[in-house]
Short mmCIF file of C-alpha atoms in Angstrom, two decimals:
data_model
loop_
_atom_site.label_atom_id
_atom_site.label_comp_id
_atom_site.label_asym_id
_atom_site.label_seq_id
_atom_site.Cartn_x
_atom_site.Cartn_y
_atom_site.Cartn_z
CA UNK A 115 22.79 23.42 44.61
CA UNK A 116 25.69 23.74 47.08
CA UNK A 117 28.19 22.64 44.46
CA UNK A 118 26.77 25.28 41.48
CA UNK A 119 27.48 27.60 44.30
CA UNK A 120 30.92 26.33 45.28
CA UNK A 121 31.77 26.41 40.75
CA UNK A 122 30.88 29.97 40.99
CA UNK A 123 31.95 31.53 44.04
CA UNK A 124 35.23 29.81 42.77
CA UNK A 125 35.06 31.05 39.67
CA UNK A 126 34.78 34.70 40.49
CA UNK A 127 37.77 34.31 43.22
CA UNK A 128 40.23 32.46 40.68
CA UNK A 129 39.16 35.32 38.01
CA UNK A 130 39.80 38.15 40.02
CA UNK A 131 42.65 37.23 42.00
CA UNK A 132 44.74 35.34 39.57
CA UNK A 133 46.35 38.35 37.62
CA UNK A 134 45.93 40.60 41.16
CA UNK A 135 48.93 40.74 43.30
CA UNK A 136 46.98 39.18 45.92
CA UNK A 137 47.88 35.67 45.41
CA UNK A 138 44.89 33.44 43.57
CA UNK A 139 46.25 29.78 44.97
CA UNK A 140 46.24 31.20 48.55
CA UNK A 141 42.49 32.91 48.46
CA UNK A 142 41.78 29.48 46.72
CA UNK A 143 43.20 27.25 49.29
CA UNK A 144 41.40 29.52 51.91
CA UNK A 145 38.24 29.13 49.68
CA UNK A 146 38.44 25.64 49.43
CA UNK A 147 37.60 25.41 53.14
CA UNK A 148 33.99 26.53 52.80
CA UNK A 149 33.29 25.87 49.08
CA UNK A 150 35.05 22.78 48.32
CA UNK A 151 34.32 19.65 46.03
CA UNK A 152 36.15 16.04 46.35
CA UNK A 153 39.82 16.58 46.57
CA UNK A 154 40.16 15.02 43.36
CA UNK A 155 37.57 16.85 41.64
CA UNK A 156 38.76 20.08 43.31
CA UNK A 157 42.24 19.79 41.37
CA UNK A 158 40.66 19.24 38.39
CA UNK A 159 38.19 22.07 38.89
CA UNK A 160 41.16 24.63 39.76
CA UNK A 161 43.04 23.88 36.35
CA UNK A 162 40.14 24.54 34.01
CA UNK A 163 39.04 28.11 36.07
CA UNK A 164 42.60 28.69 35.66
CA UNK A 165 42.21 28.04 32.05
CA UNK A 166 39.12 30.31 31.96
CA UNK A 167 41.50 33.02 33.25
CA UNK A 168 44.45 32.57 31.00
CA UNK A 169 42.22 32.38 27.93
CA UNK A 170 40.93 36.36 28.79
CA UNK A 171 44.41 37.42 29.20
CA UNK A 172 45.36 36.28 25.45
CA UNK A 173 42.52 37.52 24.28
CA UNK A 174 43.85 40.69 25.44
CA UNK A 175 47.23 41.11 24.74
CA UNK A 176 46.44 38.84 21.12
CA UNK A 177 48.14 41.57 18.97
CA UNK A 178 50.82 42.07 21.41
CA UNK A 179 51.43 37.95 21.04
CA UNK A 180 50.46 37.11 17.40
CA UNK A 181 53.38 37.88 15.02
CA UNK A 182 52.01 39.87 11.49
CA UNK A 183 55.47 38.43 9.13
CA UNK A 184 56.42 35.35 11.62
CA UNK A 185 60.19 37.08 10.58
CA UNK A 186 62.67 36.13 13.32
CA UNK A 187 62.99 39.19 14.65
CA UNK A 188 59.43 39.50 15.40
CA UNK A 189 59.28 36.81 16.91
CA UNK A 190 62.18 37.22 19.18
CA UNK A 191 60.74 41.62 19.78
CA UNK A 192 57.32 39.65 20.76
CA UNK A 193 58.39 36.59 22.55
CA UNK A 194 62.25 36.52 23.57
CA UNK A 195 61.94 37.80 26.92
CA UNK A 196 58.89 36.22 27.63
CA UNK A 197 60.51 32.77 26.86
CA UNK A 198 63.81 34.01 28.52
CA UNK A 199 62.07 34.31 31.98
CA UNK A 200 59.72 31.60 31.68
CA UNK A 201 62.73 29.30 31.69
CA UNK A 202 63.70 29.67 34.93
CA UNK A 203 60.46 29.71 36.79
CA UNK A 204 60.35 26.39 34.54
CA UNK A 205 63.28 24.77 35.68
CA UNK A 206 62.26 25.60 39.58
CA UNK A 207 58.89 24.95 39.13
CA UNK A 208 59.34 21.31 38.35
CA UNK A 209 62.73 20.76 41.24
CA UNK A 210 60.18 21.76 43.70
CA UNK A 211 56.43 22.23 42.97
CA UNK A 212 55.44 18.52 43.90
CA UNK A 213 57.51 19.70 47.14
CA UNK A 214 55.62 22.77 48.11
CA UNK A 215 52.34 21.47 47.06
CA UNK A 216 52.95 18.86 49.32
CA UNK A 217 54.08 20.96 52.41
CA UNK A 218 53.18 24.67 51.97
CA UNK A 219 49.75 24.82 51.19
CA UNK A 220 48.73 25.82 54.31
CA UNK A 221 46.36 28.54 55.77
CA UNK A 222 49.08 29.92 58.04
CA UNK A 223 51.46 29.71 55.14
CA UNK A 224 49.37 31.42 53.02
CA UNK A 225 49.39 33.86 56.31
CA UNK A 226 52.82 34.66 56.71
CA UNK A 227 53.29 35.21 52.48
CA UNK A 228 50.39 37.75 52.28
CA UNK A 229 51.98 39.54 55.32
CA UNK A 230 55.52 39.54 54.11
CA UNK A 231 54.74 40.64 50.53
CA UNK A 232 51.94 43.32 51.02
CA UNK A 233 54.96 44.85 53.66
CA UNK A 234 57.37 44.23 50.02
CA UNK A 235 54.81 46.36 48.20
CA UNK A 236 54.59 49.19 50.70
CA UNK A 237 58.87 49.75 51.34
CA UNK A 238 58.73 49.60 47.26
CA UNK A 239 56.07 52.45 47.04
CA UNK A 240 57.43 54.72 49.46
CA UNK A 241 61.22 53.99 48.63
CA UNK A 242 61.85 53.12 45.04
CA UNK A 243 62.44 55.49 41.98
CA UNK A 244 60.88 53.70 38.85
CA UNK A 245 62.20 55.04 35.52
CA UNK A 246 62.52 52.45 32.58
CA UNK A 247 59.86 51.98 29.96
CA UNK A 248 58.86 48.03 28.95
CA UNK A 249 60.85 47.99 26.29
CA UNK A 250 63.85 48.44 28.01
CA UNK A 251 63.61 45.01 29.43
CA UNK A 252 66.83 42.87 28.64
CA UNK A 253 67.43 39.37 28.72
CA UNK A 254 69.64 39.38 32.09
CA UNK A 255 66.31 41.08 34.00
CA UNK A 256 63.78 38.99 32.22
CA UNK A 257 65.74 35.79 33.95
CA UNK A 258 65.83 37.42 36.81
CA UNK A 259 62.11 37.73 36.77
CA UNK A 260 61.87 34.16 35.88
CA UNK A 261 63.74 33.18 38.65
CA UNK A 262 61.30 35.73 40.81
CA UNK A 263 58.41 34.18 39.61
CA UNK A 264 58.78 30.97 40.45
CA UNK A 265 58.49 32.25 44.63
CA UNK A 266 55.12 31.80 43.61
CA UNK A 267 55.62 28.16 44.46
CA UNK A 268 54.86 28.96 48.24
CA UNK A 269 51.22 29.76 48.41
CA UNK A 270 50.23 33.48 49.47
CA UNK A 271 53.11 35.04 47.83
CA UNK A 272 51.47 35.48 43.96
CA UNK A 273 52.95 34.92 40.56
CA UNK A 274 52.15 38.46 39.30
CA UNK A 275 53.11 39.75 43.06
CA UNK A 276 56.49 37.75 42.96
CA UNK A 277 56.94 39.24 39.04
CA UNK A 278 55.93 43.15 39.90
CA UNK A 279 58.35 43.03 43.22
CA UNK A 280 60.91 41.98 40.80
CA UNK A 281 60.61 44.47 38.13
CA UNK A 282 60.10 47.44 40.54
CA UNK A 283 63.30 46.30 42.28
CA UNK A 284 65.23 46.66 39.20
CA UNK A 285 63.68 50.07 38.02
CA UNK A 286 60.71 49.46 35.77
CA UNK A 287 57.44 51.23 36.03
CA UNK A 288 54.13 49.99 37.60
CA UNK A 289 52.35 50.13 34.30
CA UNK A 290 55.48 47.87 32.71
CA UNK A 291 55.93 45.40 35.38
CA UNK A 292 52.06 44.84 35.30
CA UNK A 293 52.15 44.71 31.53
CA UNK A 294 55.33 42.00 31.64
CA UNK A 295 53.40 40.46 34.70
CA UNK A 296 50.57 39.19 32.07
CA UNK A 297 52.76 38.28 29.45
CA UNK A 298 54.32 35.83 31.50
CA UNK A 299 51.24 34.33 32.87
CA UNK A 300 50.44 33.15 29.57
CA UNK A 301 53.12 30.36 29.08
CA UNK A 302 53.96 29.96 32.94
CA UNK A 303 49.74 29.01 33.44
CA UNK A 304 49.16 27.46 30.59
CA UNK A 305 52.47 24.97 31.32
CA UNK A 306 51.26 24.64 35.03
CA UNK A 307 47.82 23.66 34.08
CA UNK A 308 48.94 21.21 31.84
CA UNK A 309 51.23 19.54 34.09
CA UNK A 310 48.73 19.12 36.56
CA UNK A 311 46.62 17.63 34.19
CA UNK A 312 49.25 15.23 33.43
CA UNK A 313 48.99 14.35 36.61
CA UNK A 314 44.97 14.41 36.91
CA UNK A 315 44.61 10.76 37.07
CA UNK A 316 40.80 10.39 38.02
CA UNK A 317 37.83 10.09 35.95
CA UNK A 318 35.33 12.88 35.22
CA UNK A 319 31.56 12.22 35.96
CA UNK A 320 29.10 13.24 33.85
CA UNK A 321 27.64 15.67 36.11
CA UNK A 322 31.36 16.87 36.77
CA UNK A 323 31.05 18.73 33.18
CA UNK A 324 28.63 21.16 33.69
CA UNK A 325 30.29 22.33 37.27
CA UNK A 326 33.55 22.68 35.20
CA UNK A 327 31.75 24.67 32.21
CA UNK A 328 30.28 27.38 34.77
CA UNK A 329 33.80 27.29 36.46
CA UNK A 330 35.50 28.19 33.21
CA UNK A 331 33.10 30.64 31.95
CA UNK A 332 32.40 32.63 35.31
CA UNK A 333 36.37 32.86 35.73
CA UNK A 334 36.90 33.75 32.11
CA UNK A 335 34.20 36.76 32.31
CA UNK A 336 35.34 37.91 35.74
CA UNK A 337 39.43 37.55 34.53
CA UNK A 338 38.88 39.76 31.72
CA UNK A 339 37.03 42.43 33.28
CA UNK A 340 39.48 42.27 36.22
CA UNK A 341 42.61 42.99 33.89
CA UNK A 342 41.18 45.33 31.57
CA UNK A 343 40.05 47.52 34.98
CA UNK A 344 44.01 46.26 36.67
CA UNK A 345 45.84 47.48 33.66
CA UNK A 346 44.26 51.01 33.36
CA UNK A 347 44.68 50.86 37.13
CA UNK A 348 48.24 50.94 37.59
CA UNK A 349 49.26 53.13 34.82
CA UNK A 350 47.85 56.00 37.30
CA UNK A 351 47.87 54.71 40.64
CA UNK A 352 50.06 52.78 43.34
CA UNK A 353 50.07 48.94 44.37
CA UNK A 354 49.39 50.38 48.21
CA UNK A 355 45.59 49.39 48.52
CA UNK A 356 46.78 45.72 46.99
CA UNK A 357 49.39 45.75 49.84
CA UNK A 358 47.30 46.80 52.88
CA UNK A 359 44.56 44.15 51.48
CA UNK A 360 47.40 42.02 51.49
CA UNK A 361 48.26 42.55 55.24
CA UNK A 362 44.33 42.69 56.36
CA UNK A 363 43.81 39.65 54.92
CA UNK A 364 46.98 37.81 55.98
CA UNK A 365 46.41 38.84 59.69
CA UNK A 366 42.66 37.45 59.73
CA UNK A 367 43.62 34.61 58.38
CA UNK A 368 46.69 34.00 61.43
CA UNK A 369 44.15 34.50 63.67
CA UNK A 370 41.46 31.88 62.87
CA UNK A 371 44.67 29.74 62.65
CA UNK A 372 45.52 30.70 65.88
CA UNK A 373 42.09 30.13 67.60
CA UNK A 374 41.76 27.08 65.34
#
Protein backbone atom coordinates (compact mmCIF):
# COMPACT_ATOMS: atom_id res chain seq x y z
CA UNK A 1 0.00 0.00 0.00
CA UNK A 2 2.83 2.36 1.01
CA UNK A 3 4.40 2.13 -2.43
CA UNK A 4 0.79 2.86 -4.51
CA UNK A 5 0.98 5.79 -2.24
CA UNK A 6 4.60 6.78 -2.82
CA UNK A 7 3.60 6.21 -7.27
CA UNK A 8 1.00 8.73 -6.66
CA UNK A 9 1.97 11.28 -4.34
CA UNK A 10 4.94 11.28 -6.89
CA UNK A 11 3.01 11.47 -9.62
CA UNK A 12 1.01 14.52 -8.74
CA UNK A 13 4.41 16.39 -7.53
CA UNK A 14 6.41 15.55 -10.88
CA UNK A 15 3.04 16.72 -12.83
CA UNK A 16 2.60 19.85 -11.26
CA UNK A 17 5.95 21.04 -10.67
CA UNK A 18 7.72 20.00 -13.77
CA UNK A 19 6.52 22.85 -16.20
CA UNK A 20 6.16 25.31 -12.80
CA UNK A 21 9.05 27.49 -12.13
CA UNK A 22 9.41 25.82 -8.94
CA UNK A 23 11.91 23.28 -9.81
CA UNK A 24 10.32 19.47 -10.23
CA UNK A 25 13.91 17.50 -9.56
CA UNK A 26 14.35 19.50 -6.29
CA UNK A 27 10.55 18.94 -4.78
CA UNK A 28 11.37 15.34 -6.08
CA UNK A 29 14.61 14.86 -4.37
CA UNK A 30 12.89 16.41 -1.21
CA UNK A 31 9.99 13.91 -1.90
CA UNK A 32 12.03 11.10 -2.23
CA UNK A 33 12.85 11.35 1.48
CA UNK A 34 9.41 10.31 2.70
CA UNK A 35 7.96 8.53 -0.38
CA UNK A 36 10.77 6.72 -1.83
CA UNK A 37 11.21 3.23 -3.62
CA UNK A 38 14.74 1.30 -4.12
CA UNK A 39 17.23 3.69 -5.48
CA UNK A 40 17.25 1.84 -8.53
CA UNK A 41 13.68 1.59 -8.99
CA UNK A 42 13.30 5.25 -7.96
CA UNK A 43 15.37 6.36 -11.19
CA UNK A 44 13.47 4.38 -13.22
CA UNK A 45 10.20 5.54 -11.71
CA UNK A 46 11.24 9.39 -12.16
CA UNK A 47 11.87 8.94 -16.05
CA UNK A 48 8.52 7.43 -16.94
CA UNK A 49 6.39 10.28 -14.58
CA UNK A 50 8.56 12.50 -16.45
CA UNK A 51 7.38 10.91 -19.57
CA UNK A 52 3.75 11.15 -18.33
CA UNK A 53 4.43 14.91 -18.15
CA UNK A 54 6.08 15.55 -21.44
CA UNK A 55 3.46 13.50 -23.27
CA UNK A 56 0.53 16.30 -21.92
CA UNK A 57 2.65 19.09 -23.02
CA UNK A 58 2.69 17.76 -26.83
CA UNK A 59 -0.53 17.02 -26.68
CA UNK A 60 -0.95 20.59 -26.16
CA UNK A 61 1.08 22.52 -28.23
CA UNK A 62 0.51 19.39 -31.19
CA UNK A 63 -0.53 22.01 -33.84
CA UNK A 64 2.02 24.39 -32.76
CA UNK A 65 4.71 21.24 -33.38
CA UNK A 66 3.19 19.18 -36.27
CA UNK A 67 4.07 20.77 -39.66
CA UNK A 68 0.69 20.86 -42.27
CA UNK A 69 3.25 20.91 -45.87
CA UNK A 70 6.59 19.46 -44.04
CA UNK A 71 8.03 22.60 -46.57
CA UNK A 72 11.38 23.75 -45.14
CA UNK A 73 10.34 26.75 -44.05
CA UNK A 74 7.78 25.33 -41.86
CA UNK A 75 9.73 23.40 -40.45
CA UNK A 76 12.45 25.78 -39.61
CA UNK A 77 9.08 28.79 -38.44
CA UNK A 78 8.00 25.63 -36.11
CA UNK A 79 11.17 24.09 -34.96
CA UNK A 80 14.43 26.28 -35.67
CA UNK A 81 14.66 27.97 -32.49
CA UNK A 82 13.54 25.25 -30.57
CA UNK A 83 16.44 23.08 -31.97
CA UNK A 84 18.76 26.20 -31.86
CA UNK A 85 18.51 26.36 -27.99
CA UNK A 86 18.21 22.85 -27.28
CA UNK A 87 21.76 22.53 -28.56
CA UNK A 88 23.41 24.09 -26.04
CA UNK A 89 21.63 22.89 -22.98
CA UNK A 90 22.65 19.57 -24.99
CA UNK A 91 26.15 20.04 -25.21
CA UNK A 92 26.29 21.11 -21.24
CA UNK A 93 24.00 18.72 -20.23
CA UNK A 94 26.14 15.78 -21.15
CA UNK A 95 29.98 17.77 -19.96
CA UNK A 96 28.39 17.85 -16.65
CA UNK A 97 25.07 16.12 -15.72
CA UNK A 98 26.78 12.78 -14.48
CA UNK A 99 28.78 15.59 -12.42
CA UNK A 100 25.96 17.36 -10.72
CA UNK A 101 23.91 14.33 -10.29
CA UNK A 102 26.64 13.04 -8.52
CA UNK A 103 27.36 16.09 -6.18
CA UNK A 104 24.42 18.57 -6.17
CA UNK A 105 21.53 16.72 -5.43
CA UNK A 106 21.28 17.74 -2.17
CA UNK A 107 18.49 19.10 0.18
CA UNK A 108 20.51 22.18 1.09
CA UNK A 109 21.39 22.56 -2.55
CA UNK A 110 18.11 22.37 -3.57
CA UNK A 111 17.88 25.16 -0.58
CA UNK A 112 20.12 27.70 -1.67
CA UNK A 113 18.67 27.39 -5.69
CA UNK A 114 14.99 27.92 -4.63
CA UNK A 115 16.22 30.94 -2.53
CA UNK A 116 18.43 32.49 -5.13
CA UNK A 117 15.96 32.15 -8.04
CA UNK A 118 12.52 33.01 -6.39
CA UNK A 119 14.82 36.45 -5.27
CA UNK A 120 15.68 36.33 -9.59
CA UNK A 121 11.93 36.32 -10.14
CA UNK A 122 11.03 39.12 -7.77
CA UNK A 123 14.11 41.96 -8.99
CA UNK A 124 12.66 40.79 -12.63
CA UNK A 125 8.98 41.70 -11.69
CA UNK A 126 9.54 44.85 -10.05
CA UNK A 127 12.49 46.02 -12.41
CA UNK A 128 12.19 44.79 -15.93
CA UNK A 129 10.20 46.31 -18.95
CA UNK A 130 8.97 43.29 -21.14
CA UNK A 131 8.01 44.29 -24.70
CA UNK A 132 8.70 41.64 -27.51
CA UNK A 133 6.08 39.25 -28.77
CA UNK A 134 7.23 35.25 -29.29
CA UNK A 135 7.80 35.61 -32.54
CA UNK A 136 10.38 37.95 -32.24
CA UNK A 137 12.65 35.34 -30.88
CA UNK A 138 15.99 35.08 -32.97
CA UNK A 139 18.46 32.53 -33.18
CA UNK A 140 21.28 34.48 -31.06
CA UNK A 141 18.50 34.60 -27.90
CA UNK A 142 17.20 31.15 -28.46
CA UNK A 143 21.08 29.95 -27.75
CA UNK A 144 21.22 32.01 -25.18
CA UNK A 145 18.27 30.32 -23.64
CA UNK A 146 19.82 27.06 -24.37
CA UNK A 147 22.74 27.88 -22.66
CA UNK A 148 20.23 29.22 -19.65
CA UNK A 149 18.54 26.16 -19.53
CA UNK A 150 20.94 23.92 -18.94
CA UNK A 151 21.47 25.80 -15.03
CA UNK A 152 18.86 23.44 -14.53
CA UNK A 153 21.61 20.91 -13.99
CA UNK A 154 21.92 22.07 -10.24
CA UNK A 155 18.82 20.88 -8.54
CA UNK A 156 16.33 23.67 -7.14
CA UNK A 157 17.00 26.06 -9.83
CA UNK A 158 14.18 24.65 -12.65
CA UNK A 159 14.40 24.15 -16.35
CA UNK A 160 11.35 26.35 -17.13
CA UNK A 161 12.64 28.80 -14.12
CA UNK A 162 16.26 28.89 -15.66
CA UNK A 163 14.36 29.42 -19.39
CA UNK A 164 11.68 32.30 -18.16
CA UNK A 165 14.72 34.25 -16.17
CA UNK A 166 16.37 34.15 -19.46
CA UNK A 167 13.78 35.41 -21.73
CA UNK A 168 12.56 38.14 -19.31
CA UNK A 169 16.20 39.28 -19.09
CA UNK A 170 16.34 39.85 -22.71
CA UNK A 171 12.83 41.57 -23.09
CA UNK A 172 10.18 39.00 -23.89
CA UNK A 173 6.84 38.81 -22.25
CA UNK A 174 5.64 36.45 -19.43
CA UNK A 175 3.08 34.85 -21.68
CA UNK A 176 6.13 34.24 -24.45
CA UNK A 177 8.82 33.08 -22.24
CA UNK A 178 6.24 30.59 -20.68
CA UNK A 179 5.05 29.64 -24.14
CA UNK A 180 9.00 29.09 -25.40
CA UNK A 181 9.51 27.55 -21.82
CA UNK A 182 7.22 24.41 -23.01
CA UNK A 183 8.45 24.19 -26.32
CA UNK A 184 11.72 23.48 -25.13
CA UNK A 185 10.78 20.96 -22.61
CA UNK A 186 9.69 18.80 -25.26
CA UNK A 187 13.11 17.79 -26.85
CA UNK A 188 15.31 18.80 -23.72
CA UNK A 189 12.90 15.96 -21.48
CA UNK A 190 12.35 13.70 -23.83
CA UNK A 191 16.48 13.55 -24.59
CA UNK A 192 17.07 13.53 -20.72
CA UNK A 193 14.75 10.71 -20.13
CA UNK A 194 16.19 8.76 -22.65
CA UNK A 195 19.64 9.11 -21.59
CA UNK A 196 18.89 8.05 -18.30
CA UNK A 197 17.35 5.16 -19.56
CA UNK A 198 20.40 4.38 -21.37
CA UNK A 199 21.82 4.28 -18.39
CA UNK A 200 18.91 2.31 -16.42
CA UNK A 201 20.78 -0.83 -16.14
CA UNK A 202 18.50 -2.89 -13.68
CA UNK A 203 15.74 -5.17 -14.30
CA UNK A 204 12.03 -4.36 -13.89
CA UNK A 205 9.87 -6.68 -11.62
CA UNK A 206 6.72 -7.62 -12.49
CA UNK A 207 5.04 -5.85 -9.81
CA UNK A 208 7.35 -2.78 -10.77
CA UNK A 209 4.80 -2.26 -13.88
CA UNK A 210 1.79 -1.40 -12.38
CA UNK A 211 3.62 1.26 -9.84
CA UNK A 212 5.11 2.76 -13.09
CA UNK A 213 1.58 2.75 -15.01
CA UNK A 214 -0.15 4.82 -12.06
CA UNK A 215 3.10 6.98 -12.02
CA UNK A 216 2.71 7.83 -15.67
CA UNK A 217 -0.91 8.29 -15.79
CA UNK A 218 -1.39 10.36 -12.43
CA UNK A 219 1.57 12.71 -13.73
CA UNK A 220 0.19 12.86 -17.23
CA UNK A 221 -3.46 13.97 -15.89
CA UNK A 222 -2.07 16.32 -13.25
CA UNK A 223 0.75 17.86 -16.09
CA UNK A 224 -1.90 18.73 -18.38
CA UNK A 225 -4.26 20.33 -16.17
CA UNK A 226 -1.32 22.16 -14.54
CA UNK A 227 -0.22 23.83 -17.97
CA UNK A 228 -3.43 24.46 -19.45
CA UNK A 229 -4.33 26.48 -15.87
CA UNK A 230 -0.08 27.90 -16.03
CA UNK A 231 -0.46 29.14 -19.52
CA UNK A 232 -3.76 31.15 -19.10
CA UNK A 233 -2.04 32.14 -15.86
CA UNK A 234 0.72 34.16 -16.94
CA UNK A 235 -0.75 35.84 -19.87
CA UNK A 236 -2.56 38.04 -17.01
CA UNK A 237 -0.64 37.79 -14.00
CA UNK A 238 3.03 37.97 -12.50
CA UNK A 239 5.60 35.07 -11.59
CA UNK A 240 5.62 36.81 -7.81
CA UNK A 241 3.47 34.09 -5.93
CA UNK A 242 5.91 31.34 -7.85
CA UNK A 243 8.83 33.40 -6.36
CA UNK A 244 7.75 33.89 -2.72
CA UNK A 245 6.73 29.96 -2.85
CA UNK A 246 10.06 29.69 -4.06
CA UNK A 247 11.71 31.46 -1.01
CA UNK A 248 9.10 29.79 1.67
CA UNK A 249 9.95 26.69 0.56
CA UNK A 250 13.72 27.08 0.16
CA UNK A 251 14.01 28.50 3.78
CA UNK A 252 12.04 25.42 5.38
CA UNK A 253 13.90 23.27 3.74
CA UNK A 254 17.60 25.08 5.20
CA UNK A 255 16.21 24.70 8.31
CA UNK A 256 15.43 20.97 8.70
CA UNK A 257 18.95 20.83 7.14
CA UNK A 258 20.17 22.83 9.71
CA UNK A 259 18.55 20.98 12.71
CA UNK A 260 19.26 17.77 10.78
Amino acid sequence: MMDLISAVVLGVVEGATEFLPISSTGHLILFNQWFAFGEDFTKLFNIVIQSGAILAVIIIFWKDLWPSTWSLKELESKWGRIIAAFIPTAVIGLLLGDYTEKYLFTPSVVAAALIFYGLVFIFLEKSKKMEYAHSQIVYSHALIIGAAQALALVPGTSRSGATIVAMLLLGYTRAAAARFSFLLAIPTLLAASAYSLYKYESSIQSQELGLLAIGFIVSFIVAFAVSKWFLAYVSQKSFLPFAWYRIILGLLVLALVILN
